Coordinates of N, CA and C in Angstrom, one line a residue:
X1 N 116.5 127.6 4.8 CA 115.2 126.9 4.7 C 114.7 126.6 6.1
X2 N 113.6 127.0 6.4 CA 113.0 126.8 7.7 C 112.5 125.3 7.9
X3 N 112.7 124.8 9.1 CA 112.3 123.4 9.4 C 110.8 123.2 9.2
X4 N 110.4 122.0 8.7 CA 109.0 121.7 8.4 C 108.3 121.1 9.6
X5 N 109.1 120.6 10.6 CA 108.5 119.9 11.7 C 109.1 120.6 13.0
X6 N 108.1 121.4 13.6 CA 108.6 122.2 14.8 C 107.6 122.0 16.0
X7 N 108.2 122.3 17.2 CA 107.4 122.3 18.4 C 107.7 123.7 19.0
X8 N 106.6 124.5 19.3 CA 106.8 125.8 19.8 C 107.8 126.6 19.0
X9 N 107.8 126.5 17.7 CA 108.7 127.3 16.9 C 110.1 126.7 16.7
X10 N 110.4 125.6 17.3 CA 111.8 125.1 17.3 C 111.8 123.7 16.5
X11 N 112.8 123.5 15.7 CA 112.8 122.3 14.9 C 113.0 121.1 15.8
X12 N 112.3 120.0 15.5 CA 112.3 118.8 16.3 C 113.5 117.9 16.1
X13 N 114.0 117.8 14.9 CA 115.2 117.0 14.6 C 116.4 117.3 15.5
X14 N 116.8 118.5 15.6 CA 117.9 118.8 16.5 C 117.6 118.6 18.0
X15 N 116.3 118.6 18.4 CA 116.0 118.3 19.8 C 116.2 116.9 20.1
X16 N 116.0 116.0 19.1 CA 116.1 114.6 19.3 C 117.5 114.0 19.1
X17 N 118.3 114.5 18.2 CA 119.5 113.9 17.9 C 120.5 113.7 19.0
X18 N 120.4 114.6 20.0 CA 121.4 114.6 21.1 C 121.3 113.3 21.9
X19 N 120.1 112.8 22.0 CA 119.8 111.6 22.8 C 120.5 110.3 22.2
X20 N 120.2 110.0 21.0 CA 120.9 108.8 20.5 C 122.4 108.9 20.4
X21 N 122.9 110.1 20.1 CA 124.3 110.3 20.0 C 124.9 110.1 21.4
X22 N 124.4 110.7 22.4 CA 124.9 110.5 23.8 C 124.8 109.0 24.3
X23 N 123.6 108.4 24.0 CA 123.4 107.1 24.5 C 124.3 106.1 23.8
X24 N 124.5 106.2 22.5 CA 125.3 105.2 21.7 C 126.8 105.4 22.0
X25 N 127.3 106.6 22.1 CA 128.7 106.9 22.5 C 128.9 106.3 23.9
X26 N 128.0 106.6 24.8 CA 128.2 106.1 26.2 C 128.2 104.6 26.3
X27 N 127.4 104.0 25.4 CA 127.3 102.5 25.4 C 128.7 101.9 25.0
X28 N 129.3 102.6 24.0 CA 130.7 102.1 23.6 C 131.7 102.3 24.8
X29 N 131.6 103.4 25.4 CA 132.5 103.6 26.5 C 132.3 102.6 27.6
X30 N 131.0 102.3 28.0 CA 130.7 101.3 29.0 C 131.2 99.9 28.6
X31 N 131.0 99.6 27.3 CA 131.4 98.3 26.8 C 132.9 98.1 26.9
X32 N 133.7 99.2 26.5 CA 135.1 99.1 26.6 C 135.6 99.0 28.1
X33 N 135.0 99.8 29.0 CA 135.3 99.7 30.4 C 135.0 98.3 30.9
X34 N 133.8 97.8 30.6 CA 133.4 96.4 31.0 C 134.4 95.4 30.5
X35 N 134.8 95.5 29.3 CA 135.7 94.5 28.7 C 137.1 94.5 29.3
X36 N 137.6 95.7 29.7 CA 138.9 95.7 30.3 C 138.9 95.5 31.8
X37 N 137.8 95.0 32.4 CA 137.8 94.7 33.8 C 136.9 95.5 34.7
X38 N 136.1 96.4 34.1 CA 135.2 97.2 34.9 C 134.1 96.4 35.5
X39 N 133.2 97.1 36.2 CA 132.1 96.4 36.9 C 131.2 95.7 35.9
X40 N 130.8 94.5 36.2 CA 130.0 93.6 35.3 C 128.7 94.3 34.8
X41 N 128.1 95.1 35.6 CA 126.8 95.7 35.2 C 126.9 96.7 34.0
X42 N 128.1 97.1 33.7 CA 128.3 98.1 32.6 C 127.9 97.5 31.3
X43 N 128.1 96.2 31.1 CA 127.7 95.6 29.8 C 126.2 95.6 29.7
X44 N 125.5 95.4 30.8 CA 124.0 95.5 30.8 C 123.5 96.9 30.5
X45 N 124.2 97.8 31.2 CA 123.8 99.2 31.0 C 124.0 99.7 29.5
X46 N 125.2 99.2 29.0 CA 125.5 99.5 27.6 C 124.4 99.0 26.6
X47 N 124.0 97.8 26.9 CA 122.9 97.1 26.1 C 121.7 98.0 26.1
X48 N 121.3 98.5 27.3 CA 120.0 99.3 27.4 C 120.2 100.7 26.8
X49 N 121.5 101.2 26.9 CA 121.8 102.4 26.2 C 121.6 102.3 24.7
X50 N 122.0 101.2 24.1 CA 121.9 100.9 22.7 C 120.4 100.8 22.4
X51 N 119.6 100.1 23.2 CA 118.2 99.9 23.0 C 117.5 101.2 22.9
X52 N 117.7 102.1 23.9 CA 117.0 103.4 23.9 C 117.6 104.3 22.8
X53 N 118.9 104.2 22.5 CA 119.5 105.0 21.5 C 118.9 104.7 20.1
X54 N 118.6 103.4 19.9 CA 118.0 103.0 18.6 C 116.6 103.5 18.4
X55 N 115.8 103.4 19.5 CA 114.5 103.9 19.4 C 114.4 105.4 19.2
X56 N 115.2 106.1 20.0 CA 115.2 107.6 19.8 C 115.8 108.0 18.5
X57 N 116.8 107.2 18.0 CA 117.5 107.4 16.8 C 116.5 107.3 15.6
X58 N 115.6 106.3 15.7 CA 114.6 106.2 14.7 C 113.6 107.4 14.7
X59 N 113.3 107.9 15.9 CA 112.4 109.1 15.9 C 113.1 110.3 15.3
X60 N 114.4 110.4 15.7 CA 115.2 111.5 15.1 C 115.3 111.4 13.6
X61 N 115.5 110.2 13.1 CA 115.6 110.0 11.7 C 114.2 110.4 11.0
X62 N 113.2 110.0 11.6 CA 111.8 110.4 11.0 C 111.7 111.9 11.0
X63 N 112.0 112.6 12.0 CA 111.9 114.0 12.0 C 112.9 114.6 11.0
X64 N 114.1 114.1 10.9 CA 115.0 114.6 9.9 C 114.6 114.4 8.5
X65 N 113.9 113.3 8.2 CA 113.4 112.9 6.9 C 112.4 114.0 6.4
X66 N 111.6 114.6 7.3 CA 110.7 115.6 6.9 C 111.4 116.8 6.3
X67 N 112.5 117.2 6.9 CA 113.3 118.3 6.4 C 114.1 117.9 5.2
X68 N 114.6 116.7 5.1 CA 115.3 116.2 4.0 C 114.5 116.2 2.7
X69 N 113.2 115.7 2.8 CA 112.3 115.7 1.7 C 112.0 117.1 1.2
X70 N 112.1 118.1 2.0 CA 111.8 119.5 1.6 C 112.9 120.2 0.9
X71 N 114.1 119.6 1.0 CA 115.3 120.2 0.4 C 115.2 120.2 -1.2
X72 N 115.5 121.2 -1.9 CA 115.4 121.2 -3.3 C 116.4 120.3 -3.9
X73 N 116.0 119.6 -4.9 CA 116.9 118.7 -5.7 C 117.9 119.5 -6.4
X74 N 119.1 118.9 -6.5 CA 120.2 119.6 -7.2 C 121.0 120.6 -6.4
X75 N 120.7 120.7 -5.1 CA 121.4 121.6 -4.3 C 122.5 120.9 -3.5
X76 N 123.5 121.7 -3.0 CA 124.5 121.1 -2.1 C 123.8 120.6 -0.8
X77 N 122.9 121.3 -0.4 CA 122.2 120.9 0.9 C 121.5 119.5 0.7
X78 N 120.9 119.2 -0.4 CA 120.3 117.9 -0.7 C 121.4 116.8 -0.7
X79 N 122.5 117.1 -1.3 CA 123.6 116.1 -1.4 C 124.2 115.8 0.0
X80 N 124.4 116.9 0.8 CA 124.9 116.7 2.1 C 123.9 116.1 3.0
X81 N 122.6 116.4 2.9 CA 121.5 115.8 3.6 C 121.4 114.3 3.4
X82 N 121.5 113.9 2.1 CA 121.4 112.5 1.8 C 122.6 111.7 2.3
X83 N 123.8 112.3 2.3 CA 125.0 111.7 2.9 C 124.8 111.6 4.4
X84 N 124.3 112.6 5.0 CA 124.0 112.6 6.5 C 123.0 111.5 6.8
X85 N 122.0 111.4 6.0 CA 121.0 110.4 6.3 C 121.5 109.0 6.1
X86 N 122.3 108.8 5.0 CA 122.9 107.5 4.8 C 123.8 107.1 5.9
X87 N 124.6 108.0 6.3 CA 125.6 107.7 7.4 C 124.8 107.3 8.7
X88 N 123.7 108.1 9.0 CA 122.9 107.8 10.2 C 122.2 106.4 10.0
X89 N 121.8 106.1 8.8 CA 121.2 104.8 8.6 C 122.2 103.7 8.9
X90 N 123.5 103.9 8.4 CA 124.5 102.9 8.6 C 124.8 102.7 10.1
X91 N 124.8 103.8 10.9 CA 125.0 103.8 12.3 C 123.9 103.0 13.0
X92 N 122.6 103.2 12.6 CA 121.5 102.5 13.2 C 121.6 101.0 12.8
X93 N 121.9 100.7 11.6 CA 122.0 99.3 11.2 C 123.1 98.6 12.0
X94 N 124.3 99.2 12.1 CA 125.4 98.6 12.8 C 125.0 98.4 14.3
X95 N 124.5 99.4 14.9 CA 124.1 99.2 16.3 C 122.9 98.2 16.5
X96 N 122.0 98.2 15.5 CA 121.0 97.2 15.5 C 121.5 95.8 15.5
X97 N 122.5 95.6 14.6 CA 123.2 94.3 14.5 C 123.8 93.9 15.9
X98 N 124.5 94.8 16.5 CA 125.1 94.5 17.8 C 124.0 94.2 18.8
X99 N 122.9 94.9 18.8 CA 121.8 94.7 19.7 C 121.2 93.3 19.5
X100 N 121.0 92.9 18.3 CA 120.4 91.6 18.0 C 121.3 90.5 18.5
X101 N 122.6 90.6 18.3 CA 123.5 89.6 18.8 C 123.4 89.5 20.3
X102 N 123.3 90.6 21.0 CA 123.2 90.6 22.5 C 121.9 90.3 23.1
X103 N 120.8 90.4 22.2 CA 119.5 90.2 22.7 C 119.2 89.0 23.5
X104 N 119.6 87.8 23.0 CA 119.3 86.5 23.6 C 120.6 85.9 24.1
X105 N 121.7 86.6 24.2 CA 122.9 86.1 24.7 C 122.9 85.8 26.2
X106 N 123.7 84.9 26.6 CA 123.8 84.6 28.1 C 124.2 85.8 28.9
X107 N 125.0 86.6 28.3 CA 125.5 87.8 28.9 C 125.3 89.0 28.0
X108 N 124.9 90.1 28.5 CA 124.7 91.3 27.7 C 126.1 92.0 27.3
X109 N 127.1 91.4 27.9 CA 128.5 92.0 27.6 C 128.9 91.9 26.2
X110 N 129.6 92.8 25.7 CA 130.1 92.8 24.3 C 131.5 92.3 24.3
X111 N 131.9 91.5 23.3 CA 133.2 91.1 23.1 C 134.0 92.0 22.2
X112 N 135.2 91.6 21.8 CA 136.0 92.4 20.9 C 135.4 92.7 19.6
X113 N 134.8 91.8 18.9 CA 134.2 92.0 17.6 C 133.0 93.0 17.7
X114 N 132.2 92.8 18.7 CA 131.1 93.8 18.8 C 131.5 95.2 19.1
X115 N 132.5 95.3 20.0 CA 133.1 96.6 20.3 C 133.7 97.2 19.0
X116 N 134.3 96.4 18.2 CA 134.9 96.9 17.0 C 133.8 97.5 16.1
X117 N 132.7 96.8 16.0 CA 131.6 97.3 15.2 C 131.1 98.6 15.8
X118 N 130.9 98.6 17.1 CA 130.5 99.9 17.8 C 131.4 101.0 17.5
X119 N 132.7 100.8 17.6 CA 133.7 101.9 17.3 C 133.6 102.4 15.9
X120 N 133.4 101.5 14.9 CA 133.2 101.9 13.6 C 131.9 102.8 13.4
X121 N 130.9 102.3 14.1 CA 129.6 103.0 14.0 C 129.7 104.4 14.6
X122 N 130.4 104.5 15.8 CA 130.6 105.8 16.4 C 131.5 106.8 15.5
X123 N 132.4 106.2 14.8 CA 133.3 107.0 13.9 C 132.4 107.6 12.8
X124 N 131.5 106.7 12.2 CA 130.6 107.2 11.2 C 129.6 108.2 11.8
X125 N 129.2 108.0 13.0 CA 128.3 109.0 13.7 C 129.0 110.3 13.8
X126 N 130.3 110.3 14.1 CA 131.0 111.6 14.2 C 131.0 112.3 12.9
X127 N 131.2 111.6 11.8 CA 131.2 112.2 10.5 C 129.8 112.8 10.2
X128 N 128.8 112.0 10.5 CA 127.4 112.4 10.3 C 127.1 113.6 11.1
X129 N 127.5 113.7 12.3 CA 127.3 114.9 13.2 C 127.9 116.1 12.5
X130 N 129.1 116.0 12.0 CA 129.7 117.1 11.3 C 128.9 117.5 10.1
X131 N 128.4 116.5 9.4 CA 127.6 116.9 8.2 C 126.3 117.6 8.6
X132 N 125.7 117.2 9.8 CA 124.5 117.8 10.3 C 124.8 119.3 10.7
X133 N 126.0 119.5 11.3 CA 126.4 120.9 11.5 C 126.6 121.7 10.3
X134 N 127.1 121.0 9.3 CA 127.3 121.7 8.0 C 126.0 122.1 7.4
X135 N 125.0 121.3 7.5 CA 123.6 121.6 7.0 C 123.0 122.8 7.8
X136 N 123.2 122.9 9.1 CA 122.6 123.9 9.8 C 123.5 125.2 9.8
X137 N 124.7 125.1 10.1 CA 125.6 126.3 10.3 C 126.0 126.9 9.0
X138 N 126.3 126.1 8.0 CA 126.8 126.6 6.7 C 125.7 126.8 5.7
X139 N 124.7 125.9 5.7 CA 123.7 125.9 4.6 C 122.3 126.4 5.1
X140 N 122.2 126.6 6.4 CA 121.0 127.3 6.9 C 119.8 126.4 6.9
X141 N 120.0 125.1 6.9 CA 118.8 124.2 6.9 C 118.2 124.1 8.3
X142 N 116.9 124.3 8.4 CA 116.2 124.2 9.6 C 116.3 125.5 10.4
X143 N 116.8 126.6 9.8 CA 117.0 127.8 10.5 C 115.9 128.8 10.1
X144 N 115.4 129.5 11.1 CA 114.3 130.5 10.9 C 114.8 131.6 9.9
X145 N 114.1 131.8 8.9 CA 114.6 132.6 7.8 C 115.0 134.1 8.2
X146 N 114.3 134.6 9.1 CA 114.7 136.0 9.6 C 115.5 136.0 10.8
X147 N 116.3 134.9 11.0 CA 117.1 134.8 12.3 C 118.1 135.9 12.3
X148 N 118.2 136.6 13.4 CA 119.2 137.6 13.7 C 119.3 137.8 15.2
X149 N 120.1 138.7 15.6 CA 120.3 138.9 17.1 C 119.1 139.5 17.8
X150 N 118.2 140.1 17.0 CA 117.0 140.7 17.6 C 115.7 140.0 17.1
X151 N 115.8 138.8 16.6 CA 114.6 138.1 16.1 C 113.6 138.0 17.3
X152 N 112.3 138.0 17.0 CA 111.3 137.9 18.0 C 111.3 136.5 18.6
X153 N 110.7 136.3 19.8 CA 110.6 135.0 20.4 C 109.7 134.1 19.5
X154 N 110.1 132.8 19.5 CA 109.3 131.9 18.7 C 107.9 131.7 19.4
X155 N 107.7 132.1 20.6 CA 106.4 132.0 21.3 C 105.5 133.1 21.0
X156 N 106.1 134.2 20.5 CA 105.3 135.4 20.1 C 105.8 135.9 18.7
X157 N 105.2 135.3 17.7 CA 105.5 135.8 16.3 C 105.2 137.3 16.2
X158 N 106.0 137.9 15.4 CA 105.8 139.4 15.2 C 104.4 139.7 14.7
X159 N 103.8 140.8 15.1 CA 102.5 141.2 14.6 C 102.7 141.9 13.3
X160 N 101.6 142.3 12.7 CA 101.7 143.0 11.4 C 102.4 144.3 11.5
X161 N 102.3 144.9 12.7 CA 103.0 146.2 12.9 C 104.4 146.2 13.2
X162 N 104.9 145.0 13.6 CA 106.3 144.9 13.9 C 107.1 144.4 12.7
X163 N 108.4 144.9 12.7 CA 109.3 144.4 11.7 C 110.2 143.4 12.3
X164 N 110.6 142.5 11.5 CA 111.6 141.5 12.0 C 112.8 142.2 12.5
X165 N 113.3 142.0 13.7 CA 114.4 142.7 14.2 C 114.1 143.7 15.3
X166 N 112.8 144.2 15.3 CA 112.4 145.1 16.3 C 112.1 144.4 17.6
X167 N 112.6 144.9 18.7 CA 112.3 144.3 20.0 C 111.4 145.3 20.8
X168 N 110.2 144.8 21.1 CA 109.3 145.7 21.9 C 108.8 145.1 23.1

């Protein structure tokens, strides 16, 4: 199934997901290092990583929702997609809770309980990322229907005279 939301022929959802994943995982690493005696500024940086990760995560979720809604009911892809979306929603909610607690705190540093929540959220994120890979790599969600090793450029769709797979 081809993605419904694209820019220059490429699906938007996979373009966006790398940012919240990287930002949220890095936030947890910075919080752990800060807690075990690293530089004080790491807690502040982790807080801002969470802030930006949440914003871009919501954008990625919006883009993913467009493709999720297009999946046919009763298919394995729909079940996996719904599980993937639910897991990502849980991650967003957990990190949002951590963010709210840190928002008006005297210090942006996270303590043990907040780090525990972050670690659980990142574990769920890992499962969700695997599910996203399952959707694309195994079930072909978001993939160009005529994808092959000689598919034409997304910037130059094939003309009526060209067959998919011909390179000219």
